[in-house]
């Protein structure tokens, strides 16, 4: 990918992907069964106590296993639960989590452990960033999406009524433990949704990984060595970008391929997971970004067709018409896009593609071109 591609250390049973960010360096551990050794690994960070933040679904499945492992290694634990779902990335939930951490007497030298999907990771990570002006964070991601994307790279935050992830902070974890066996209990729909973020890495700059995904997607969703490889390879790809541009002053925006469309769709569906979950919105966003690139004369039509065909095959949405309950008008979607974090001086930035594995940052995209494209897509 780049000269700064992180070194990958192989170890029996799991892989270590280092993220060598100087004083914020950390490891991502990927493999089946890692939860059972999480206690000693987390205790080795040298904290006396941990606040485990989880959602109610994940807590019922895994919190006690994690907490027991920590206690067996001499740590005091408290578990803070929030309702499952995107609605927990809210000011109210943030206040509850911050107060829970303080009530558990977590000190600056202690830890917040995010046990859950991207919602818990973003929420707990933001709480860790602001409580006592910064407590160390461990991410234990339990969804495919969180293992391949949200637990890595330090973006944390909550949603505002003005849009997604608009209030947040960069707060790198001290350790990421991605136990791929935890994905066995993940609902099929959520596994598929997370797969959209795996495909994204191939589309950004790694055509051969996209082709590998086309061949191996069933095994990735079902489990086994292909899943572990997909998670580790995604983490390597993300870590390489984060190393080049930790705070998204440039290249890191590439990781948002498909996301300008996706965030607008999530807002149009009121963040209602019964209609659309984040990864599904990303899948539609990836297909839209490729078709928009074709419309602007940047990308061959066969590439956009191949991307959509692959996402269709996995059962992910690729068209606006597939959004349950509809997604509003072209102007409403455009309005939602104006709240995107990549907007600069009011101009829209998109991640577009010259082909599979050849994405780039396109600044100052004309709103009229976006409106015309969306109008055409809505009518298709
Ligand atoms: P999520 O956290 O809502 O999890 C999805 C559902 O799966 C929830 O109902 C949860 O309870 C359940 N679940 C989680 N793990 C489970 C398991 N192992 N077994 C059974 N059920 C389980 O959703 P998500 O897709 O993981 O995350 C989406 C969020 O991530 C969005 O808010 C998005 O903005 C954010 N995100 C952040 C970044 C970042 O860099 N910080 C990157 C991508 C996405
Ligand atoms: N998921 C986009 C980023 O971490 O930058």
Short mmCIF file of C-alpha atoms and ligand atoms in Angstrom, two decimals:
data_model
loop_
_atom_site.label_atom_id
_atom_site.label_comp_id
_atom_site.label_asym_id
_atom_site.label_seq_id
_atom_site.Cartn_x
_atom_site.Cartn_y
_atom_site.Cartn_z
CA UNK A 1 0.00 0.00 0.00
CA UNK A 2 2.71 2.51 1.03
CA UNK A 3 6.27 2.65 2.31
CA UNK A 4 4.78 3.09 5.78
CA UNK A 5 2.78 -0.15 5.63
CA UNK A 6 2.92 -1.64 9.15
CA UNK A 7 4.92 -4.78 9.77
CA UNK A 8 2.78 -7.85 10.47
CA UNK A 9 3.87 -10.22 13.22
CA UNK A 10 2.59 -13.80 12.99
CA UNK A 11 1.98 -15.70 16.22
CA UNK A 12 0.34 -19.08 16.79
CA UNK A 13 -3.42 -18.64 16.78
CA UNK A 14 -3.54 -14.94 16.19
CA UNK A 15 -1.96 -12.10 14.28
CA UNK A 16 -0.60 -8.87 15.65
CA UNK A 17 -0.96 -5.77 13.51
CA UNK A 18 1.15 -3.00 15.04
CA UNK A 19 0.11 0.65 14.74
CA UNK A 20 3.44 2.41 15.35
CA UNK A 21 2.16 5.91 16.12
CA UNK A 22 5.16 6.99 18.24
CA UNK A 23 3.94 7.68 21.80
CA UNK A 24 0.44 6.55 20.81
CA UNK A 25 1.60 3.20 19.35
CA UNK A 26 -0.54 0.13 19.97
CA UNK A 27 -1.19 -3.39 18.73
CA UNK A 28 -4.28 -4.86 17.14
CA UNK A 29 -4.61 -8.56 17.99
CA UNK A 30 -6.76 -10.60 15.59
CA UNK A 31 -7.78 -14.23 16.08
CA UNK A 32 -10.33 -16.72 17.38
CA UNK A 33 -10.64 -17.13 21.15
CA UNK A 34 -8.70 -14.02 22.21
CA UNK A 35 -11.39 -12.98 24.71
CA UNK A 36 -10.27 -15.75 27.04
CA UNK A 37 -6.76 -14.30 27.28
CA UNK A 38 -7.94 -10.66 27.34
CA UNK A 39 -7.57 -10.49 31.16
CA UNK A 40 -3.78 -10.88 31.32
CA UNK A 41 -3.25 -8.90 28.11
CA UNK A 42 -5.23 -5.91 29.42
CA UNK A 43 -3.81 -6.20 32.94
CA UNK A 44 -0.33 -5.99 31.38
CA UNK A 45 -1.11 -2.36 30.51
CA UNK A 46 -0.60 -1.67 34.21
CA UNK A 47 -3.99 -0.31 35.30
CA UNK A 48 -5.65 -1.11 38.62
CA UNK A 49 -9.25 -0.82 37.42
CA UNK A 50 -11.37 -0.91 34.28
CA UNK A 51 -14.81 0.39 33.39
CA UNK A 52 -16.24 -1.96 30.79
CA UNK A 53 -18.73 -0.13 28.58
CA UNK A 54 -21.04 -2.33 26.56
CA UNK A 55 -24.53 -2.47 25.13
CA UNK A 56 -27.20 -4.66 26.69
CA UNK A 57 -27.01 -7.36 24.01
CA UNK A 58 -23.22 -7.72 24.03
CA UNK A 59 -22.97 -7.36 27.81
CA UNK A 60 -25.32 -10.31 28.30
CA UNK A 61 -23.14 -12.43 26.01
CA UNK A 62 -19.59 -11.44 26.91
CA UNK A 63 -19.19 -8.85 29.71
CA UNK A 64 -18.83 -11.32 32.57
CA UNK A 65 -16.24 -13.40 30.67
CA UNK A 66 -14.18 -10.26 30.12
CA UNK A 67 -14.70 -8.89 33.64
CA UNK A 68 -13.84 -12.29 35.21
CA UNK A 69 -10.58 -12.39 33.27
CA UNK A 70 -9.67 -8.90 34.46
CA UNK A 71 -10.52 -9.65 38.09
CA UNK A 72 -8.51 -12.88 37.95
CA UNK A 73 -5.57 -10.67 36.99
CA UNK A 74 -5.98 -8.34 39.94
CA UNK A 75 -8.08 -5.58 38.40
CA UNK A 76 -11.18 -3.98 39.87
CA UNK A 77 -14.03 -3.80 37.31
CA UNK A 78 -17.35 -2.03 36.79
CA UNK A 79 -19.69 -2.62 33.87
CA UNK A 80 -21.72 0.20 32.33
CA UNK A 81 -24.49 -0.76 29.90
CA UNK A 82 -26.29 1.32 27.29
CA UNK A 83 -29.19 0.29 25.04
CA UNK A 84 -28.10 -1.39 21.80
CA UNK A 85 -28.25 0.68 18.63
CA UNK A 86 -27.22 3.95 17.02
CA UNK A 87 -29.51 5.99 19.30
CA UNK A 88 -26.94 5.44 22.07
CA UNK A 89 -24.47 7.73 20.28
CA UNK A 90 -26.26 10.60 21.99
CA UNK A 91 -25.54 13.34 24.55
CA UNK A 92 -27.77 11.51 27.06
CA UNK A 93 -25.92 8.21 26.74
CA UNK A 94 -22.56 10.03 26.84
CA UNK A 95 -23.54 11.69 30.13
CA UNK A 96 -24.58 8.33 31.60
CA UNK A 97 -21.34 6.66 30.54
CA UNK A 98 -19.14 9.52 31.82
CA UNK A 99 -20.98 9.55 35.16
CA UNK A 100 -20.74 5.74 35.33
CA UNK A 101 -16.97 5.91 34.81
CA UNK A 102 -16.63 8.57 37.52
CA UNK A 103 -18.92 6.66 39.90
CA UNK A 104 -16.66 3.61 39.42
CA UNK A 105 -13.72 5.80 40.57
CA UNK A 106 -11.77 5.21 37.40
CA UNK A 107 -8.59 7.26 37.63
CA UNK A 108 -6.49 8.64 34.78
CA UNK A 109 -4.11 5.70 35.05
CA UNK A 110 -7.00 3.21 34.80
CA UNK A 111 -8.84 2.01 31.71
CA UNK A 112 -12.09 2.27 29.83
CA UNK A 113 -12.76 -0.94 27.89
CA UNK A 114 -15.21 -0.68 24.99
CA UNK A 115 -16.84 -4.09 24.52
CA UNK A 116 -19.19 -3.96 21.56
CA UNK A 117 -19.75 -2.75 18.05
CA UNK A 118 -18.98 0.62 16.54
CA UNK A 119 -21.68 2.34 18.58
CA UNK A 120 -20.13 1.29 21.89
CA UNK A 121 -16.60 1.89 20.59
CA UNK A 122 -17.39 5.43 19.46
CA UNK A 123 -19.37 6.29 22.59
CA UNK A 124 -17.04 4.72 25.16
CA UNK A 125 -14.02 6.04 23.26
CA UNK A 126 -15.36 9.59 23.40
CA UNK A 127 -16.16 9.23 27.10
CA UNK A 128 -12.60 7.99 27.69
CA UNK A 129 -11.26 10.98 25.75
CA UNK A 130 -13.05 13.54 27.93
CA UNK A 131 -13.44 12.04 31.41
CA UNK A 132 -10.64 13.47 33.58
CA UNK A 133 -9.34 14.96 30.27
CA UNK A 134 -8.37 11.53 29.03
CA UNK A 135 -8.37 7.97 30.37
CA UNK A 136 -6.68 5.13 28.48
CA UNK A 137 -8.90 3.07 26.23
CA UNK A 138 -8.96 -0.59 25.16
CA UNK A 139 -11.18 -1.62 22.28
CA UNK A 140 -12.69 -5.11 22.29
CA UNK A 141 -14.75 -4.95 19.08
CA UNK A 142 -17.55 -7.51 18.72
CA UNK A 143 -18.97 -6.75 15.25
CA UNK A 144 -17.25 -7.31 11.92
CA UNK A 145 -17.58 -3.58 11.23
CA UNK A 146 -15.91 -2.66 14.51
CA UNK A 147 -13.13 -5.23 14.05
CA UNK A 148 -12.21 -4.00 10.56
CA UNK A 149 -12.80 -0.30 11.00
CA UNK A 150 -14.20 1.58 13.98
CA UNK A 151 -11.98 0.13 16.74
CA UNK A 152 -8.82 1.18 14.88
CA UNK A 153 -7.54 4.69 14.28
CA UNK A 154 -8.85 6.66 17.25
CA UNK A 155 -11.97 8.35 15.91
CA UNK A 156 -14.58 8.55 18.65
CA UNK A 157 -17.80 10.51 18.99
CA UNK A 158 -21.55 10.81 19.07
CA UNK A 159 -24.25 12.09 16.73
CA UNK A 160 -25.95 15.47 16.85
CA UNK A 161 -29.35 16.35 15.46
CA UNK A 162 -27.28 18.09 12.78
CA UNK A 163 -25.69 14.87 11.61
CA UNK A 164 -23.57 11.84 12.33
CA UNK A 165 -20.34 11.85 14.33
CA UNK A 166 -20.30 15.65 14.46
CA UNK A 167 -19.24 15.78 18.12
CA UNK A 168 -16.15 13.79 19.00
CA UNK A 169 -12.43 13.53 19.54
CA UNK A 170 -9.40 11.61 18.36
CA UNK A 171 -8.43 9.19 21.11
CA UNK A 172 -6.25 6.26 20.10
CA UNK A 173 -6.72 3.00 22.01
CA UNK A 174 -3.83 1.45 23.93
CA UNK A 175 -4.77 -2.01 22.64
CA UNK A 176 -7.34 -3.57 20.31
CA UNK A 177 -8.40 -7.19 20.85
CA UNK A 178 -10.44 -8.52 17.92
CA UNK A 179 -11.68 -12.01 18.84
CA UNK A 180 -13.17 -13.21 15.57
CA UNK A 181 -15.08 -16.01 17.34
CA UNK A 182 -17.35 -13.34 18.86
CA UNK A 183 -18.72 -12.74 15.37
CA UNK A 184 -20.36 -16.21 15.49
CA UNK A 185 -23.20 -14.74 17.57
CA UNK A 186 -23.57 -11.63 15.41
CA UNK A 187 -26.85 -11.55 13.45
CA UNK A 188 -26.34 -12.38 9.76
CA UNK A 189 -27.58 -8.94 8.73
CA UNK A 190 -24.93 -7.21 10.89
CA UNK A 191 -22.20 -9.52 9.57
CA UNK A 192 -23.13 -8.61 5.99
CA UNK A 193 -23.24 -4.92 6.87
CA UNK A 194 -19.71 -5.09 8.32
CA UNK A 195 -18.55 -6.81 5.16
CA UNK A 196 -19.21 -3.58 3.23
CA UNK A 197 -16.31 -1.97 5.14
CA UNK A 198 -14.05 -4.94 4.26
CA UNK A 199 -14.81 -4.52 0.54
CA UNK A 200 -14.14 -0.78 0.93
CA UNK A 201 -10.40 -1.40 1.52
CA UNK A 202 -10.11 -3.24 -1.78
CA UNK A 203 -11.98 -0.49 -3.59
CA UNK A 204 -9.80 2.26 -2.11
CA UNK A 205 -6.41 1.05 -3.29
CA UNK A 206 -6.08 -2.72 -3.33
CA UNK A 207 -7.71 -4.31 -6.36
CA UNK A 208 -6.26 -7.74 -5.60
CA UNK A 209 -7.89 -7.70 -2.14
CA UNK A 210 -11.22 -6.82 -3.80
CA UNK A 211 -10.78 -9.78 -6.15
CA UNK A 212 -9.91 -12.03 -3.20
CA UNK A 213 -13.12 -10.83 -1.50
CA UNK A 214 -15.15 -11.65 -4.63
CA UNK A 215 -13.92 -15.24 -4.34
CA UNK A 216 -14.00 -15.62 -0.56
CA UNK A 217 -16.94 -13.56 0.71
CA UNK A 218 -19.03 -16.55 1.73
CA UNK A 219 -16.21 -17.95 3.87
CA UNK A 220 -15.57 -14.50 5.39
CA UNK A 221 -19.20 -14.32 6.50
CA UNK A 222 -19.31 -17.95 7.63
CA UNK A 223 -16.08 -17.86 9.71
CA UNK A 224 -12.80 -19.70 9.55
CA UNK A 225 -9.36 -18.62 8.37
CA UNK A 226 -10.72 -16.42 5.55
CA UNK A 227 -12.57 -14.29 8.10
CA UNK A 228 -9.44 -13.87 10.21
CA UNK A 229 -7.44 -12.96 7.12
CA UNK A 230 -10.07 -10.40 6.03
CA UNK A 231 -10.07 -8.76 9.48
CA UNK A 232 -6.27 -8.66 9.76
CA UNK A 233 -5.82 -7.40 6.19
CA UNK A 234 -8.45 -4.68 6.75
CA UNK A 235 -6.69 -3.60 9.95
CA UNK A 236 -3.35 -3.47 8.11
CA UNK A 237 -4.92 -1.34 5.38
CA UNK A 238 -6.54 1.01 7.86
CA UNK A 239 -3.43 1.25 10.04
CA UNK A 240 -1.34 2.19 6.99
CA UNK A 241 -3.65 5.10 6.19
CA UNK A 242 -3.83 6.23 9.84
CA UNK A 243 -0.02 6.21 10.02
CA UNK A 244 0.16 8.51 7.01
CA UNK A 245 -2.52 10.88 8.26
CA UNK A 246 -3.68 10.33 11.83
CA UNK A 247 -5.99 13.36 12.08
CA UNK A 248 -7.47 13.36 8.58
CA UNK A 249 -5.65 16.34 7.15
CA UNK A 250 -5.36 14.50 3.84
CA UNK A 251 -5.31 10.84 2.82
CA UNK A 252 -7.38 9.52 5.72
CA UNK A 253 -10.45 10.94 3.99
CA UNK A 254 -10.05 8.03 1.53
CA UNK A 255 -11.42 5.77 4.27
CA UNK A 256 -14.68 7.64 3.78
CA UNK A 257 -15.25 6.15 0.33
CA UNK A 258 -19.03 5.83 0.03
CA UNK A 259 -19.60 7.62 3.34
CA UNK A 260 -20.85 11.01 2.09
CA UNK A 261 -23.76 9.16 0.51
CA UNK A 262 -24.02 6.74 3.45
CA UNK A 263 -24.27 9.42 6.13
CA UNK A 264 -26.95 11.23 4.14
CA UNK A 265 -28.93 7.98 3.85
CA UNK A 266 -28.60 7.30 7.56
CA UNK A 267 -29.90 10.78 8.31
CA UNK A 268 -32.74 10.33 5.80
CA UNK A 269 -33.75 7.14 7.62
CA UNK A 270 -33.51 8.83 11.03
CA UNK A 271 -30.70 6.46 12.12
CA UNK A 272 -33.38 3.78 12.42
CA UNK A 273 -31.60 0.42 12.28
CA UNK A 274 -34.86 -1.32 11.37
CA UNK A 275 -34.57 0.54 8.06
CA UNK A 276 -30.83 0.80 7.51
CA UNK A 277 -27.74 0.00 9.53
CA UNK A 278 -24.44 1.83 8.97
CA UNK A 279 -22.77 -0.88 6.91
CA UNK A 280 -25.80 -1.19 4.62
CA UNK A 281 -25.69 2.56 4.06
CA UNK A 282 -21.97 2.21 3.28
CA UNK A 283 -22.69 -0.54 0.73
CA UNK A 284 -25.20 1.68 -1.06
CA UNK A 285 -22.73 4.57 -0.73
CA UNK A 286 -19.91 2.56 -2.35
CA UNK A 287 -22.09 1.65 -5.33
CA UNK A 288 -23.28 5.27 -5.61
CA UNK A 289 -19.72 6.66 -5.39
CA UNK A 290 -18.66 4.40 -8.28
CA UNK A 291 -21.73 5.28 -10.41
CA UNK A 292 -21.19 8.99 -9.66
CA UNK A 293 -17.58 8.59 -10.79
CA UNK A 294 -18.85 7.04 -14.03
CA UNK A 295 -21.33 9.87 -14.50
CA UNK A 296 -18.52 12.41 -14.11
CA UNK A 297 -16.55 10.57 -16.79
CA UNK A 298 -13.86 9.46 -14.35
CA UNK A 299 -14.39 5.69 -14.14
CA UNK A 300 -15.22 2.96 -16.66
CA UNK A 301 -18.83 1.72 -16.34
CA UNK A 302 -17.70 -1.94 -16.05
CA UNK A 303 -15.93 -1.16 -12.76
CA UNK A 304 -19.06 0.37 -11.23
CA UNK A 305 -21.08 -2.59 -12.53
CA UNK A 306 -18.63 -5.07 -10.98
CA UNK A 307 -18.73 -3.32 -7.59
CA UNK A 308 -22.55 -3.28 -7.55
CA UNK A 309 -22.74 -6.90 -8.75
CA UNK A 310 -20.50 -8.05 -5.91
CA UNK A 311 -22.40 -6.13 -3.23
CA UNK A 312 -25.72 -7.35 -4.71
CA UNK A 313 -24.46 -10.95 -4.55
CA UNK A 314 -23.82 -10.59 -0.82
CA UNK A 315 -27.34 -9.24 -0.27
CA UNK A 316 -26.30 -5.64 0.45
CA UNK A 317 -28.23 -2.66 -0.93
CA UNK A 318 -26.74 -0.79 -3.88
CA UNK A 319 -29.61 1.51 -4.97
CA UNK A 320 -31.60 4.31 -3.36
CA UNK A 321 -34.83 2.42 -4.14
CA UNK A 322 -33.71 -0.34 -1.78
CA UNK A 323 -33.77 1.96 1.25
CA UNK A 324 -36.81 0.80 3.25
CA UNK A 325 -39.35 3.62 3.56
CA UNK A 326 -37.51 5.74 0.96
CA UNK A 327 -34.78 8.32 1.46
CA UNK A 328 -36.38 11.65 0.55
CA UNK A 329 -35.66 13.94 -2.37
CA UNK A 330 -32.37 14.79 -4.07
CA UNK A 331 -32.38 18.18 -2.32
CA UNK A 332 -32.95 16.61 1.10
CA UNK A 333 -30.03 14.23 0.56
CA UNK A 334 -27.86 17.10 -0.69
CA UNK A 335 -28.77 19.14 2.37
CA UNK A 336 -27.68 16.26 4.63
CA UNK A 337 -24.37 16.08 2.73
CA UNK A 338 -23.65 19.73 3.52
CA UNK A 339 -23.13 18.70 7.18
CA UNK A 340 -20.41 16.25 6.16
CA UNK A 341 -17.14 16.80 8.05
CA UNK A 342 -15.29 16.97 4.74
CA UNK A 343 -17.19 20.13 3.69
CA UNK A 344 -14.71 23.03 3.38
CA UNK A 345 -15.83 26.62 2.82
CA UNK A 346 -19.25 25.17 1.96
CA UNK A 347 -17.83 23.03 -0.89
CA UNK A 348 -18.58 19.31 -1.03
CA UNK A 349 -15.75 16.77 -1.00
CA UNK A 350 -16.34 13.27 -2.30
CA UNK A 351 -14.15 10.21 -2.49
CA UNK A 352 -14.42 9.13 -6.11
CA UNK A 353 -12.73 6.41 -8.14
CA UNK A 354 -10.93 6.06 -11.45
CA UNK A 355 -11.49 2.32 -11.12
CA UNK A 356 -11.48 -0.50 -8.58
CA UNK A 357 -8.54 0.15 -6.23
CA UNK A 358 -8.04 3.67 -7.58
CA UNK A 359 -9.96 6.04 -5.36
CA UNK A 360 -9.05 9.67 -4.79
CA UNK A 361 -10.23 12.77 -2.96
CA UNK A 362 -12.30 15.09 -5.16
CA UNK A 363 -12.65 18.56 -3.65
CA UNK A 364 -15.20 21.24 -4.60
CA UNK A 365 -17.62 18.91 -6.34
CA UNK A 366 -20.41 21.04 -7.83
CA UNK A 367 -23.68 20.64 -5.90
CA UNK A 368 -25.56 20.77 -9.22
CA UNK A 369 -23.73 17.67 -10.43
CA UNK A 370 -24.60 15.85 -7.19
CA UNK A 371 -28.25 16.94 -7.41
CA UNK A 372 -28.53 15.80 -11.04
CA UNK A 373 -26.95 12.44 -10.19
CA UNK A 374 -29.24 11.85 -7.20
CA UNK A 375 -32.31 12.85 -9.21
CA UNK A 376 -31.34 10.31 -11.87
CA UNK A 377 -30.69 7.61 -9.24
CA UNK A 378 -34.02 8.26 -7.52
CA UNK A 379 -35.82 7.90 -10.84
CA UNK A 380 -33.90 4.79 -11.99
P1 LIG B 1 -23.56 -1.58 16.53
O1 LIG B 1 -22.50 -1.22 17.46
O2 LIG B 1 -24.88 -0.92 16.68
O3 LIG B 1 -23.78 -3.16 16.59
C1 LIG B 1 -24.78 -3.75 15.80
C2 LIG B 1 -25.70 -4.67 16.60
O4 LIG B 1 -25.03 -5.89 16.84
C3 LIG B 1 -26.13 -4.13 17.96
O5 LIG B 1 -27.48 -4.43 18.15
C4 LIG B 1 -25.28 -4.94 18.94
O6 LIG B 1 -25.93 -5.11 20.17
C5 LIG B 1 -25.14 -6.23 18.23
N1 LIG B 1 -23.91 -6.99 18.52
C6 LIG B 1 -22.66 -6.47 18.58
N2 LIG B 1 -21.78 -7.48 18.71
C7 LIG B 1 -22.47 -8.63 18.79
C8 LIG B 1 -22.12 -10.00 18.91
N3 LIG B 1 -20.84 -10.39 18.92
N4 LIG B 1 -23.10 -10.92 18.96
C9 LIG B 1 -24.41 -10.52 18.88
N5 LIG B 1 -24.82 -9.26 18.73
C10 LIG B 1 -23.84 -8.32 18.68
O7 LIG B 1 -23.14 -1.33 15.00
P2 LIG B 1 -21.76 -1.42 14.20
O8 LIG B 1 -22.15 -1.71 12.82
O9 LIG B 1 -20.77 -2.28 14.87
O10 LIG B 1 -21.20 0.07 14.30
C11 LIG B 1 -21.80 1.13 13.63
C12 LIG B 1 -21.26 2.42 14.19
O11 LIG B 1 -19.85 2.48 13.97
C13 LIG B 1 -21.85 3.66 13.53
O12 LIG B 1 -22.26 4.54 14.52
C14 LIG B 1 -20.69 4.24 12.75
O13 LIG B 1 -20.76 5.63 12.63
C15 LIG B 1 -19.52 3.81 13.58
N6 LIG B 1 -18.24 3.78 12.86
C16 LIG B 1 -17.18 4.40 13.42
C17 LIG B 1 -15.95 4.38 12.80
C18 LIG B 1 -14.75 5.02 13.44
O14 LIG B 1 -13.69 5.10 12.81
N7 LIG B 1 -14.84 5.45 14.68
C19 LIG B 1 -15.80 3.69 11.58
C20 LIG B 1 -16.90 3.04 11.04
C21 LIG B 1 -18.13 3.09 11.70
N1 LIG B 2 -13.79 5.19 9.26
C1 LIG B 2 -13.08 6.34 8.77
C2 LIG B 2 -11.88 6.69 9.57
O1 LIG B 2 -11.57 6.07 10.55
O2 LIG B 2 -11.19 7.61 9.22
#
